[in-house]
PDB file of C-alpha atoms in Angstrom:
ATOM      1  CA  GLY A   1      -8.312  21.990  -4.815  1.00 53.00           C
ATOM      2  CA  MET A   2      -8.570  19.141  -2.379  1.00 60.00           C
ATOM      3  CA  ASP A   3     -12.321  18.652  -2.821  1.00 60.00           C
ATOM      4  CA  ASN A   4     -12.041  15.877  -5.391  1.00 70.00           C
ATOM      5  CA  THR A   5      -9.218  13.716  -4.092  1.00 82.00           C
ATOM      6  CA  PRO A   6      -9.875   9.960  -4.270  1.00 86.00           C
ATOM      7  CA  ALA A   7     -10.322   9.775  -0.479  1.00 89.00           C
ATOM      8  CA  TRP A   8     -12.739  12.711  -0.375  1.00 87.00           C
ATOM      9  CA  VAL A   9     -14.822  11.314  -3.235  1.00 86.00           C
ATOM     10  CA  ALA A  10     -14.955   7.883  -1.542  1.00 89.00           C
ATOM     11  CA  VAL A  11     -16.042   9.329   1.811  1.00 90.00           C
ATOM     12  CA  ASN A  12     -18.593  11.677   0.247  1.00 89.00           C
ATOM     13  CA  HIS A  13     -20.153   8.721  -1.563  1.00 88.00           C
ATOM     14  CA  ARG A  14     -21.279   7.414   1.845  1.00 88.00           C
ATOM     15  CA  TYR A  15     -23.184  10.676   2.481  1.00 90.00           C
ATOM     16  CA  ARG A  16     -25.272  10.775  -0.686  1.00 91.00           C
ATOM     17  CA  PRO A  17     -28.727  12.275  -0.116  1.00 92.00           C
ATOM     18  CA  LYS A  18     -31.839  10.263  -0.921  1.00 93.00           C
ATOM     19  CA  VAL A  19     -32.430  12.126  -4.205  1.00 93.00           C
ATOM     20  CA  VAL A  20     -28.991  11.032  -5.450  1.00 93.00           C
ATOM     21  CA  ILE A  21     -29.522   7.404  -4.435  1.00 95.00           C
ATOM     22  CA  ASP A  22     -32.924   7.459  -6.137  1.00 95.00           C
ATOM     23  CA  ALA A  23     -31.459   9.071  -9.280  1.00 94.00           C
ATOM     24  CA  GLU A  24     -28.713   6.460  -9.463  1.00 94.00           C
ATOM     25  CA  ARG A  25     -31.480   3.845  -9.652  1.00 95.00           C
ATOM     26  CA  SER A  26     -33.623   5.793 -12.102  1.00 96.00           C
ATOM     27  CA  PRO A  27     -32.135   6.940 -15.424  1.00 94.00           C
ATOM     28  CA  GLU A  28     -35.145   9.233 -15.949  1.00 95.00           C
ATOM     29  CA  LEU A  29     -34.604  11.045 -12.630  1.00 95.00           C
ATOM     30  CA  MET A  30     -30.857  11.280 -13.303  1.00 93.00           C
ATOM     31  CA  ARG A  31     -31.567  12.899 -16.696  1.00 92.00           C
ATOM     32  CA  LYS A  32     -33.762  15.483 -14.949  1.00 93.00           C
ATOM     33  CA  LEU A  33     -31.040  16.276 -12.414  1.00 92.00           C
ATOM     34  CA  GLU A  34     -28.447  16.517 -15.168  1.00 90.00           C
ATOM     35  CA  ALA A  35     -30.711  18.831 -17.180  1.00 90.00           C
ATOM     36  CA  SER A  36     -30.806  21.262 -14.253  1.00 90.00           C
ATOM     37  CA  ARG A  37     -27.014  21.720 -14.394  1.00 89.00           C
ATOM     38  CA  LYS A  38     -25.769  24.827 -16.153  1.00 88.00           C
ATOM     39  CA  ASP A  39     -22.183  23.580 -16.450  1.00 86.00           C
ATOM     40  CA  THR A  40     -23.087  20.698 -18.786  1.00 82.00           C
ATOM     41  CA  ARG A  41     -23.346  23.119 -21.718  1.00 83.00           C
ATOM     42  CA  ILE A  42     -19.885  24.573 -21.165  1.00 88.00           C
ATOM     43  CA  VAL A  43     -17.666  22.008 -19.436  1.00 87.00           C
ATOM     44  CA  PRO A  44     -17.033  18.571 -20.982  1.00 87.00           C
ATOM     45  CA  ALA A  45     -18.246  15.638 -18.873  1.00 83.00           C
ATOM     46  CA  ASP A  46     -14.726  14.348 -18.208  1.00 84.00           C
ATOM     47  CA  GLU A  47     -13.727  17.740 -16.783  1.00 85.00           C
ATOM     48  CA  ARG A  48     -16.493  18.156 -14.193  1.00 85.00           C
ATOM     49  CA  ILE A  49     -17.803  16.230 -11.232  1.00 86.00           C
ATOM     50  CA  THR A  50     -20.620  13.789 -11.777  1.00 89.00           C
ATOM     51  CA  THR A  51     -24.197  14.777 -11.109  1.00 91.00           C
ATOM     52  CA  SER A  52     -24.247  12.448  -8.098  1.00 92.00           C
ATOM     53  CA  GLU A  53     -21.130  14.125  -6.695  1.00 90.00           C
ATOM     54  CA  LEU A  54     -22.565  17.585  -7.359  1.00 91.00           C
ATOM     55  CA  TYR A  55     -25.839  16.991  -5.528  1.00 93.00           C
ATOM     56  CA  THR A  56     -24.002  15.258  -2.692  1.00 93.00           C
ATOM     57  CA  ALA A  57     -21.755  18.323  -2.377  1.00 90.00           C
ATOM     58  CA  TYR A  58     -24.866  20.564  -2.284  1.00 92.00           C
ATOM     59  CA  ALA A  59     -26.377  18.453   0.501  1.00 93.00           C
ATOM     60  CA  ILE A  60     -23.154  18.549   2.512  1.00 93.00           C
ATOM     61  CA  GLN A  61     -22.805  22.305   2.008  1.00 93.00           C
ATOM     62  CA  THR A  62     -26.397  22.817   3.150  1.00 94.00           C
ATOM     63  CA  ALA A  63     -25.718  20.749   6.278  1.00 94.00           C
ATOM     64  CA  LEU A  64     -22.539  22.744   7.001  1.00 94.00           C
ATOM     65  CA  ARG A  65     -24.398  26.031   6.632  1.00 96.00           C
ATOM     66  CA  ALA A  66     -27.215  24.806   8.891  1.00 95.00           C
ATOM     67  CA  ARG A  67     -24.594  24.241  11.609  1.00 95.00           C
ATOM     68  CA  ASN A  68     -23.045  27.677  11.050  1.00 96.00           C
ATOM     69  CA  TYR A  69     -19.759  25.980  10.095  1.00 96.00           C
ATOM     70  CA  ASP A  70     -19.201  25.237  13.799  1.00 96.00           C
ATOM     71  CA  ILE A  71     -16.627  22.427  13.984  1.00 94.00           C
ATOM     72  CA  GLY A  72     -18.146  20.994  17.167  1.00 95.00           C
ATOM     73  CA  LYS A  73     -21.569  20.727  15.539  1.00 94.00           C
ATOM     74  CA  ILE A  74     -20.065  19.399  12.325  1.00 93.00           C
ATOM     75  CA  LEU A  75     -18.124  16.633  14.050  1.00 93.00           C
ATOM     76  CA  ALA A  76     -21.241  15.750  16.048  1.00 93.00           C
ATOM     77  CA  SER A  77     -23.099  15.040  12.775  1.00 88.00           C
ATOM     78  CA  PRO A  78     -21.693  11.671  11.680  1.00 88.00           C
ATOM     79  CA  ASN A  79     -24.707  10.736   9.574  1.00 85.00           C
ATOM     80  CA  THR A  80     -24.921  13.995   7.635  1.00 86.00           C
ATOM     81  CA  ILE A  81     -21.494  15.547   7.226  1.00 91.00           C
ATOM     82  CA  PRO A  82     -18.292  13.732   6.279  1.00 92.00           C
ATOM     83  CA  ALA A  83     -15.075  14.597   8.080  1.00 92.00           C
ATOM     84  CA  LEU A  84     -11.757  13.503   6.687  1.00 92.00           C
ATOM     85  CA  GLN A  85      -8.396  13.467   8.429  1.00 94.00           C
ATOM     86  CA  ASP A  86      -6.495  14.236   5.265  1.00 94.00           C
ATOM     87  CA  VAL A  87      -3.045  12.695   4.831  1.00 96.00           C
ATOM     88  CA  ALA A  88      -1.773  15.490   2.546  1.00 95.00           C
ATOM     89  CA  PHE A  89      -2.948  18.290   4.831  1.00 95.00           C
ATOM     90  CA  ASN A  90      -1.434  16.639   7.893  1.00 97.00           C
ATOM     91  CA  ALA A  91       1.907  15.834   6.232  1.00 97.00           C
ATOM     92  CA  ILE A  92       2.249  19.473   5.184  1.00 97.00           C
ATOM     93  CA  LEU A  93       1.133  20.680   8.622  1.00 97.00           C
ATOM     94  CA  ILE A  94       3.750  18.532  10.370  1.00 98.00           C
ATOM     95  CA  ARG A  95       6.506  19.851   8.099  1.00 98.00           C
ATOM     96  CA  ALA A  96       5.278  23.411   8.672  1.00 97.00           C
ATOM     97  CA  ASN A  97       5.428  22.778  12.425  1.00 97.00           C
ATOM     98  CA  GLN A  98       9.061  21.755  12.071  1.00 97.00           C
ATOM     99  CA  TYR A  99       9.849  24.975  10.233  1.00 97.00           C
ATOM    100  CA  LEU A 100       7.936  26.998  12.822  1.00 97.00           C
ATOM    101  CA  ARG A 101      10.025  25.449  15.600  1.00 97.00           C
ATOM    102  CA  ALA A 102      13.227  26.286  13.697  1.00 97.00           C
ATOM    103  CA  ILE A 103      12.120  29.871  13.103  1.00 98.00           C
ATOM    104  CA  ALA A 104      11.106  30.298  16.756  1.00 98.00           C
ATOM    105  CA  ALA A 105      14.492  28.979  17.882  1.00 97.00           C
ATOM    106  CA  GLU A 106      16.351  31.262  15.471  1.00 97.00           C
ATOM    107  CA  ILE A 107      14.592  34.395  16.690  1.00 98.00           C
ATOM    108  CA  ASP A 108      14.585  33.189  20.303  1.00 98.00           C
ATOM    109  CA  GLU A 109      10.806  33.112  20.638  1.00 97.00           C
ATOM    110  CA  LYS A 110       8.824  30.589  22.640  1.00 97.00           C
ATOM    111  CA  ILE A 111       5.971  28.796  20.927  1.00 97.00           C
ATOM    112  CA  PRO A 112       2.785  29.181  22.999  1.00 97.00           C
ATOM    113  CA  GLU A 113       2.255  26.094  25.157  1.00 97.00           C
ATOM    114  CA  PRO A 114      -1.115  24.976  23.707  1.00 96.00           C
ATOM    115  CA  LEU A 115       0.348  25.130  20.208  1.00 97.00           C
ATOM    116  CA  ALA A 116       3.550  23.355  21.275  1.00 97.00           C
ATOM    117  CA  GLU A 117       1.469  20.571  22.864  1.00 97.00           C
ATOM    118  CA  ALA A 118      -0.602  20.133  19.700  1.00 96.00           C
ATOM    119  CA  MET A 119       2.552  20.105  17.580  1.00 97.00           C
ATOM    120  CA  ALA A 120       4.066  17.413  19.805  1.00 97.00           C
ATOM    121  CA  LYS A 121       1.003  15.158  19.347  1.00 97.00           C
ATOM    122  CA  ALA A 122       0.893  15.456  15.557  1.00 96.00           C
ATOM    123  CA  PRO A 123       3.499  12.792  14.644  1.00 96.00           C
ATOM    124  CA  ALA A 124       1.754  10.109  16.719  1.00 96.00           C
ATOM    125  CA  ALA A 125      -1.581  11.025  15.171  1.00 96.00           C
ATOM    126  CA  PHE A 126      -0.020  10.938  11.704  1.00 97.00           C
ATOM    127  CA  ALA A 127       1.374   7.455  12.378  1.00 97.00           C
ATOM    128  CA  GLN A 128      -2.225   6.211  12.683  1.00 97.00           C
ATOM    129  CA  LEU A 129      -2.718   6.991   8.988  1.00 98.00           C
ATOM    130  CA  TYR A 130      -0.281   4.245   7.975  1.00 98.00           C
ATOM    131  CA  ASP A 131      -1.351   0.863   6.623  1.00 97.00           C
ATOM    132  CA  PRO A 132       1.576  -1.550   7.032  1.00 96.00           C
ATOM    133  CA  GLU A 133       0.048  -4.164   4.709  1.00 95.00           C
ATOM    134  CA  ARG A 134      -0.117  -1.738   1.790  1.00 93.00           C
ATOM    135  CA  GLY A 135       2.943   0.278   2.811  1.00 95.00           C
ATOM    136  CA  GLU A 136       0.991   3.505   2.321  1.00 95.00           C
ATOM    137  CA  PHE A 137      -0.369   6.426   4.284  1.00 97.00           C
ATOM    138  CA  PHE A 138      -4.058   7.113   3.766  1.00 97.00           C
ATOM    139  CA  SER A 139      -6.600   9.684   4.840  1.00 96.00           C
ATOM    140  CA  ARG A 140      -9.006   8.543   7.541  1.00 96.00           C
ATOM    141  CA  ASP A 141     -12.730   8.950   8.022  1.00 95.00           C
ATOM    142  CA  TYR A 142     -13.045  10.919  11.258  1.00 94.00           C
ATOM    143  CA  HIS A 143     -16.363   9.362  12.215  1.00 93.00           C
ATOM    144  CA  SER A 144     -15.608   5.682  11.585  1.00 93.00           C
ATOM    145  CA  ARG A 145     -11.854   5.983  12.272  1.00 94.00           C
ATOM    146  CA  GLU A 146     -11.304   3.753   9.241  1.00 96.00           C
ATOM    147  CA  LEU A 147      -8.546   4.449   6.743  1.00 97.00           C
ATOM    148  CA  VAL A 148      -9.885   5.421   3.335  1.00 96.00           C
ATOM    149  CA  LYS A 149      -7.731   3.055   1.300  1.00 94.00           C
ATOM    150  CA  GLU A 150      -7.634   4.990  -1.943  1.00 91.00           C
ATOM    151  CA  SER A 151      -4.096   5.142  -3.328  1.00 88.00           C
ATOM    152  CA  SER A 152      -3.132   8.615  -4.478  1.00 87.00           C
ATOM    153  CA  ALA A 153      -0.226  11.005  -4.643  1.00 87.00           C
ATOM    154  CA  ALA A 154      -1.419  12.461  -1.318  1.00 91.00           C
ATOM    155  CA  GLY A 155       0.048   9.461   0.509  1.00 93.00           C
ATOM    156  CA  LEU A 156       3.455  10.258  -0.959  1.00 94.00           C
ATOM    157  CA  LEU A 157       3.531  13.470   1.070  1.00 96.00           C
ATOM    158  CA  ALA A 158       4.300  11.311   4.090  1.00 97.00           C
ATOM    159  CA  LEU A 159       7.882  11.429   2.784  1.00 97.00           C
ATOM    160  CA  TYR A 160       7.783  15.226   3.079  1.00 97.00           C
ATOM    161  CA  SER A 161       6.459  15.134   6.642  1.00 97.00           C
ATOM    162  CA  GLY A 162       9.823  14.093   8.026  1.00 95.00           C
ATOM    163  CA  VAL A 163       8.286  11.952  10.782  1.00 97.00           C
ATOM    164  CA  ILE A 164       8.012   8.517   9.205  1.00 97.00           C
ATOM    165  CA  SER A 165      10.397   5.617   9.798  1.00 97.00           C
ATOM    166  CA  ALA A 166      13.049   4.523   7.327  1.00 97.00           C
ATOM    167  CA  GLN A 167      11.083   1.289   6.789  1.00 97.00           C
ATOM    168  CA  GLN A 168       7.907   3.206   5.959  1.00 97.00           C
ATOM    169  CA  ALA A 169       9.829   5.460   3.582  1.00 97.00           C
ATOM    170  CA  ALA A 170      11.345   2.419   1.855  1.00 96.00           C
ATOM    171  CA  LYS A 171       7.860   0.923   1.326  1.00 96.00           C
ATOM    172  CA  ILE A 172       6.571   4.191  -0.131  1.00 95.00           C
ATOM    173  CA  VAL A 173       9.539   4.397  -2.493  1.00 93.00           C
ATOM    174  CA  ALA A 174       8.938   0.778  -3.557  1.00 92.00           C
ATOM    175  CA  ASN A 175       5.310   1.697  -4.280  1.00 89.00           C
ATOM    176  CA  ILE A 176       6.458   4.667  -6.367  1.00 88.00           C
ATOM    177  CA  HIS A 177       8.470   2.307  -8.569  1.00 86.00           C
ATOM    178  CA  ASN A 178       5.679  -0.268  -8.815  1.00 83.00           C
ATOM    179  CA  PRO A 179       3.890   0.211 -12.170  1.00 80.00           C
ATOM    180  CA  ASP A 180       0.784  -1.590 -10.852  1.00 79.00           C
ATOM    181  CA  ARG A 181       0.346   0.642  -7.816  1.00 77.00           C
ATOM    182  CA  PHE A 182      -0.868   3.911  -9.334  1.00 70.00           C
ATOM    183  CA  GLY A 183      -2.188   2.617 -12.627  1.00 68.00           C
ATOM    184  CA  THR A 184       0.700   3.908 -14.741  1.00 65.00           C
ATOM    185  CA  PRO A 185       2.832   1.703 -17.004  1.00 65.00           C
ATOM    186  CA  TYR A 186       6.111   2.800 -15.386  1.00 63.00           C
ATOM    187  CA  GLY A 187       5.311   3.745 -11.791  1.00 59.00           C
ATOM    188  CA  ILE A 188       5.426   7.414 -10.922  1.00 66.00           C
TER     189      ILE A 188
END
């Protein structure tokens, strides 16, 4: 799943409910919250989300449900619901758009105009996810418009998108070979 990527975890941390913030300050309250979890008896701690992340996810899910999952209402709730412009999702979407264009051309079908317009805007929007200083593509917080500068394999999917410059690709490849970049002794 994409619900525990480094960017998503970082953004969700900003939306912690009061009970989570209080529990992070009070070991006794945190123990009570942890005791209410059924998964702690079955799943090892290093294989499940933290209690703080779990209760934050519950609060976000409750807020989504309260807005009937309506994207307009969700995006109008910057203090309650995180929204992430995900680099992996968008890289895959852009590549899928390229294949859709090729298929449409092959079968001599016209792509509906609203879809064609959205597809044409995607590469420019994707370019905004690039940080030239780090030479990486990152997800972006929809509400703040700030890049979520958490290095992960998701940023490598920019290579798959087919819309980045040769210079950007070269920087990504250099990062892949940099053993310090992703915390591995040999790069990735």
